[in-house]
PDB file of C-alpha atoms in Angstrom:
ATOM      1  CA  MET A   1     -49.037 -99.843 -14.031  1.00 72.00           C
ATOM      2  CA  LEU A   2     -52.385-100.548 -12.503  1.00 84.00           C
ATOM      3  CA  LEU A   3     -52.027-100.905  -8.741  1.00 90.00           C
ATOM      4  CA  PRO A   4     -55.180-103.064  -8.321  1.00 92.00           C
ATOM      5  CA  LEU A   5     -53.849-105.492 -10.938  1.00 93.00           C
ATOM      6  CA  THR A   6     -50.480-105.591  -9.190  1.00 93.00           C
ATOM      7  CA  VAL A   7     -52.211-106.373  -5.898  1.00 95.00           C
ATOM      8  CA  ILE A   8     -54.258-109.156  -7.513  1.00 95.00           C
ATOM      9  CA  VAL A   9     -51.159-110.744  -9.060  1.00 96.00           C
ATOM     10  CA  PHE A  10     -49.211-110.387  -5.809  1.00 96.00           C
ATOM     11  CA  VAL A  11     -51.998-111.958  -3.725  1.00 96.00           C
ATOM     12  CA  ALA A  12     -52.468-114.798  -6.239  1.00 96.00           C
ATOM     13  CA  ALA A  13     -48.719-115.474  -6.178  1.00 97.00           C
ATOM     14  CA  LEU A  14     -48.690-115.556  -2.375  1.00 97.00           C
ATOM     15  CA  LEU A  15     -51.731-117.847  -2.368  1.00 97.00           C
ATOM     16  CA  LEU A  16     -50.008-120.205  -4.809  1.00 97.00           C
ATOM     17  CA  LEU A  17     -46.847-120.061  -2.685  1.00 97.00           C
ATOM     18  CA  ALA A  18     -48.767-120.960   0.481  1.00 97.00           C
ATOM     19  CA  LEU A  19     -50.798-123.684  -1.217  1.00 96.00           C
ATOM     20  CA  SER A  20     -47.789-125.323  -2.853  1.00 95.00           C
ATOM     21  CA  GLY A  21     -45.840-125.116   0.415  1.00 95.00           C
ATOM     22  CA  TRP A  22     -48.714-126.822   2.206  1.00 96.00           C
ATOM     23  CA  TYR A  23     -48.871-129.469  -0.513  1.00 94.00           C
ATOM     24  CA  ALA A  24     -45.117-130.068  -0.213  1.00 93.00           C
ATOM     25  CA  ALA A  25     -45.390-130.450   3.564  1.00 93.00           C
ATOM     26  CA  ARG A  26     -48.235-132.952   3.114  1.00 93.00           C
ATOM     27  CA  SER A  27     -46.479-134.772   0.215  1.00 90.00           C
ATOM     28  CA  ARG A  28     -49.424-134.035  -2.071  1.00 92.00           C
ATOM     29  CA  LEU A  29     -49.187-133.719  -5.810  1.00 90.00           C
ATOM     30  CA  VAL A  30     -50.728-131.131  -8.093  1.00 91.00           C
ATOM     31  CA  ASP A  31     -54.522-131.131  -8.248  1.00 91.00           C
ATOM     32  CA  ASP A  32     -57.316-129.020  -9.718  1.00 93.00           C
ATOM     33  CA  ARG A  33     -57.240-126.479  -6.869  1.00 94.00           C
ATOM     34  CA  LEU A  34     -53.557-125.736  -7.439  1.00 93.00           C
ATOM     35  CA  LEU A  35     -54.079-125.584 -11.200  1.00 94.00           C
ATOM     36  CA  LEU A  36     -56.944-123.116 -10.731  1.00 96.00           C
ATOM     37  CA  VAL A  37     -54.823-120.792  -8.588  1.00 96.00           C
ATOM     38  CA  GLY A  38     -52.006-121.119 -11.134  1.00 95.00           C
ATOM     39  CA  ALA A  39     -54.408-120.262 -13.964  1.00 96.00           C
ATOM     40  CA  VAL A  40     -55.685-117.178 -12.122  1.00 96.00           C
ATOM     41  CA  LEU A  41     -52.091-116.116 -11.519  1.00 96.00           C
ATOM     42  CA  GLU A  42     -51.198-116.670 -15.165  1.00 97.00           C
ATOM     43  CA  LEU A  43     -54.196-114.668 -16.363  1.00 97.00           C
ATOM     44  CA  GLY A  44     -53.241-111.781 -14.088  1.00 96.00           C
ATOM     45  CA  VAL A  45     -49.609-111.936 -15.186  1.00 96.00           C
ATOM     46  CA  LEU A  46     -50.600-111.931 -18.868  1.00 96.00           C
ATOM     47  CA  VAL A  47     -52.844-108.889 -18.417  1.00 96.00           C
ATOM     48  CA  GLN A  48     -50.094-107.186 -16.434  1.00 94.00           C
ATOM     49  CA  ALA A  49     -47.549-107.938 -19.171  1.00 94.00           C
ATOM     50  CA  VAL A  50     -49.794-106.456 -21.863  1.00 94.00           C
ATOM     51  CA  VAL A  51     -50.417-103.324 -19.776  1.00 93.00           C
ATOM     52  CA  ALA A  52     -46.699-103.025 -19.005  1.00 90.00           C
ATOM     53  CA  LEU A  53     -45.642-103.361 -22.621  1.00 89.00           C
ATOM     54  CA  VAL A  54     -48.273-100.892 -23.816  1.00 91.00           C
ATOM     55  CA  HIS A  55     -46.947 -98.325 -21.340  1.00 86.00           C
ATOM     56  CA  LEU A  56     -43.278 -99.192 -21.861  1.00 84.00           C
ATOM     57  CA  GLY A  57     -42.511 -95.798 -23.374  1.00 82.00           C
ATOM     58  CA  SER A  58     -43.647 -93.974 -20.249  1.00 81.00           C
ATOM     59  CA  VAL A  59     -41.504 -95.902 -17.760  1.00 79.00           C
ATOM     60  CA  PRO A  60     -39.796 -93.354 -15.512  1.00 79.00           C
ATOM     61  CA  GLY A  61     -36.044 -93.428 -15.070  1.00 76.00           C
ATOM     62  CA  ASP A  62     -33.190 -94.117 -17.430  1.00 82.00           C
ATOM     63  CA  ASP A  63     -32.658 -96.856 -20.005  1.00 85.00           C
ATOM     64  CA  ALA A  64     -31.529 -99.378 -17.380  1.00 86.00           C
ATOM     65  CA  GLU A  65     -34.854 -99.142 -15.557  1.00 86.00           C
ATOM     66  CA  THR A  66     -36.744 -99.415 -18.832  1.00 87.00           C
ATOM     67  CA  ALA A  67     -34.753-102.508 -19.821  1.00 90.00           C
ATOM     68  CA  THR A  68     -35.301-104.095 -16.404  1.00 89.00           C
ATOM     69  CA  PHE A  69     -39.015-103.287 -16.562  1.00 90.00           C
ATOM     70  CA  ALA A  70     -39.340-104.821 -20.039  1.00 91.00           C
ATOM     71  CA  ALA A  71     -37.335-107.913 -19.072  1.00 93.00           C
ATOM     72  CA  TYR A  72     -39.480-108.544 -15.991  1.00 92.00           C
ATOM     73  CA  ALA A  73     -42.701-107.938 -17.922  1.00 92.00           C
ATOM     74  CA  LEU A  74     -41.642-110.376 -20.649  1.00 94.00           C
ATOM     75  CA  THR A  75     -40.294-113.035 -18.259  1.00 95.00           C
ATOM     76  CA  LEU A  76     -43.187-113.138 -15.797  1.00 95.00           C
ATOM     77  CA  PRO A  77     -45.730-114.883 -18.087  1.00 96.00           C
ATOM     78  CA  PHE A  78     -43.402-117.864 -18.527  1.00 96.00           C
ATOM     79  CA  LEU A  79     -42.896-118.708 -14.849  1.00 96.00           C
ATOM     80  CA  PRO A  80     -46.309-120.129 -13.810  1.00 95.00           C
ATOM     81  CA  PRO A  81     -46.844-122.422 -16.828  1.00 95.00           C
ATOM     82  CA  VAL A  82     -43.295-123.781 -16.697  1.00 96.00           C
ATOM     83  CA  ALA A  83     -43.614-124.464 -12.967  1.00 94.00           C
ATOM     84  CA  VAL A  84     -46.977-126.191 -13.402  1.00 91.00           C
ATOM     85  CA  PHE A  85     -45.639-128.235 -16.329  1.00 93.00           C
ATOM     86  CA  LEU A  86     -42.674-129.382 -14.241  1.00 93.00           C
ATOM     87  CA  SER A  87     -44.961-130.223 -11.332  1.00 91.00           C
ATOM     88  CA  LEU A  88     -47.092-132.383 -13.614  1.00 90.00           C
ATOM     89  CA  LYS A  89     -44.042-134.232 -14.951  1.00 92.00           C
ATOM     90  CA  GLU A  90     -42.248-134.660 -11.600  1.00 87.00           C
ATOM     91  CA  LYS A  91     -44.285-136.975  -9.397  1.00 83.00           C
ATOM     92  CA  THR A  92     -42.566-136.239  -6.067  1.00 86.00           C
ATOM     93  CA  ARG A  93     -43.203-133.779  -3.260  1.00 82.00           C
ATOM     94  CA  TRP A  94     -40.371-131.612  -4.607  1.00 89.00           C
ATOM     95  CA  SER A  95     -42.502-130.650  -7.572  1.00 91.00           C
ATOM     96  CA  MET A  96     -44.460-128.438  -5.178  1.00 94.00           C
ATOM     97  CA  GLY A  97     -41.154-126.823  -4.222  1.00 93.00           C
ATOM     98  CA  VAL A  98     -40.698-125.810  -7.854  1.00 94.00           C
ATOM     99  CA  VAL A  99     -44.165-124.246  -7.871  1.00 95.00           C
ATOM    100  CA  ALA A 100     -43.441-122.459  -4.575  1.00 96.00           C
ATOM    101  CA  VAL A 101     -40.179-121.003  -5.897  1.00 96.00           C
ATOM    102  CA  ALA A 102     -41.888-119.847  -9.105  1.00 97.00           C
ATOM    103  CA  ALA A 103     -44.723-118.247  -7.118  1.00 97.00           C
ATOM    104  CA  PHE A 104     -42.193-116.462  -4.899  1.00 98.00           C
ATOM    105  CA  ALA A 105     -40.326-115.247  -7.994  1.00 97.00           C
ATOM    106  CA  VAL A 106     -43.577-113.906  -9.484  1.00 97.00           C
ATOM    107  CA  ALA A 107     -44.361-112.051  -6.244  1.00 97.00           C
ATOM    108  CA  VAL A 108     -40.886-110.495  -6.067  1.00 96.00           C
ATOM    109  CA  MET A 109     -40.803-109.561  -9.754  1.00 95.00           C
ATOM    110  CA  THR A 110     -44.296-108.059  -9.558  1.00 95.00           C
ATOM    111  CA  ALA A 111     -43.271-105.944  -6.586  1.00 94.00           C
ATOM    112  CA  ARG A 112     -40.148-104.860  -8.473  1.00 92.00           C
ATOM    113  CA  LEU A 113     -42.213-103.906 -11.544  1.00 91.00           C
ATOM    114  CA  GLN A 114     -44.376-101.680  -9.364  1.00 92.00           C
ATOM    115  CA  GLN A 115     -41.273-100.235  -7.686  1.00 90.00           C
ATOM    116  CA  ILE A 116     -39.712 -99.320 -11.041  1.00 88.00           C
ATOM    117  CA  TRP A 117     -43.011 -97.819 -12.198  1.00 86.00           C
ATOM    118  CA  ASN A 118     -43.220 -95.657  -9.062  1.00 87.00           C
ATOM    119  CA  LEU A 119     -39.740 -94.172  -9.594  1.00 80.00           C
ATOM    120  CA  GLY A 120     -41.286 -91.236 -11.376  1.00 63.00           C
ATOM    121  CA  GLY A 121     -43.393 -90.301  -8.372  1.00 49.00           C
TER     122      GLY A 121
END
């Protein structure tokens, strides 16, 4: 895994989490700024997924770690677009809660991907 890419994805996820939390507190709906941060996050997650799947054979650890790594790498690209889609369809402040939860999940799963990758030292 590329540590700079992991940091970029993690920071983008935290930025989306903070922005959507602020929007929820202010009862604001999705706008271009939130969509831009979501798009940057999605781009980073897609690049990370491609890199992860290319290097899947060199994941340290046993088969369980490899399966977890592959599952996280394949699941991550679906979270931001689904959250943004739901926020566009749901016209209440809780739609920002969905985006915040998805951003938090991306941050945690990205950190876990890096943790699994670092098992080999």
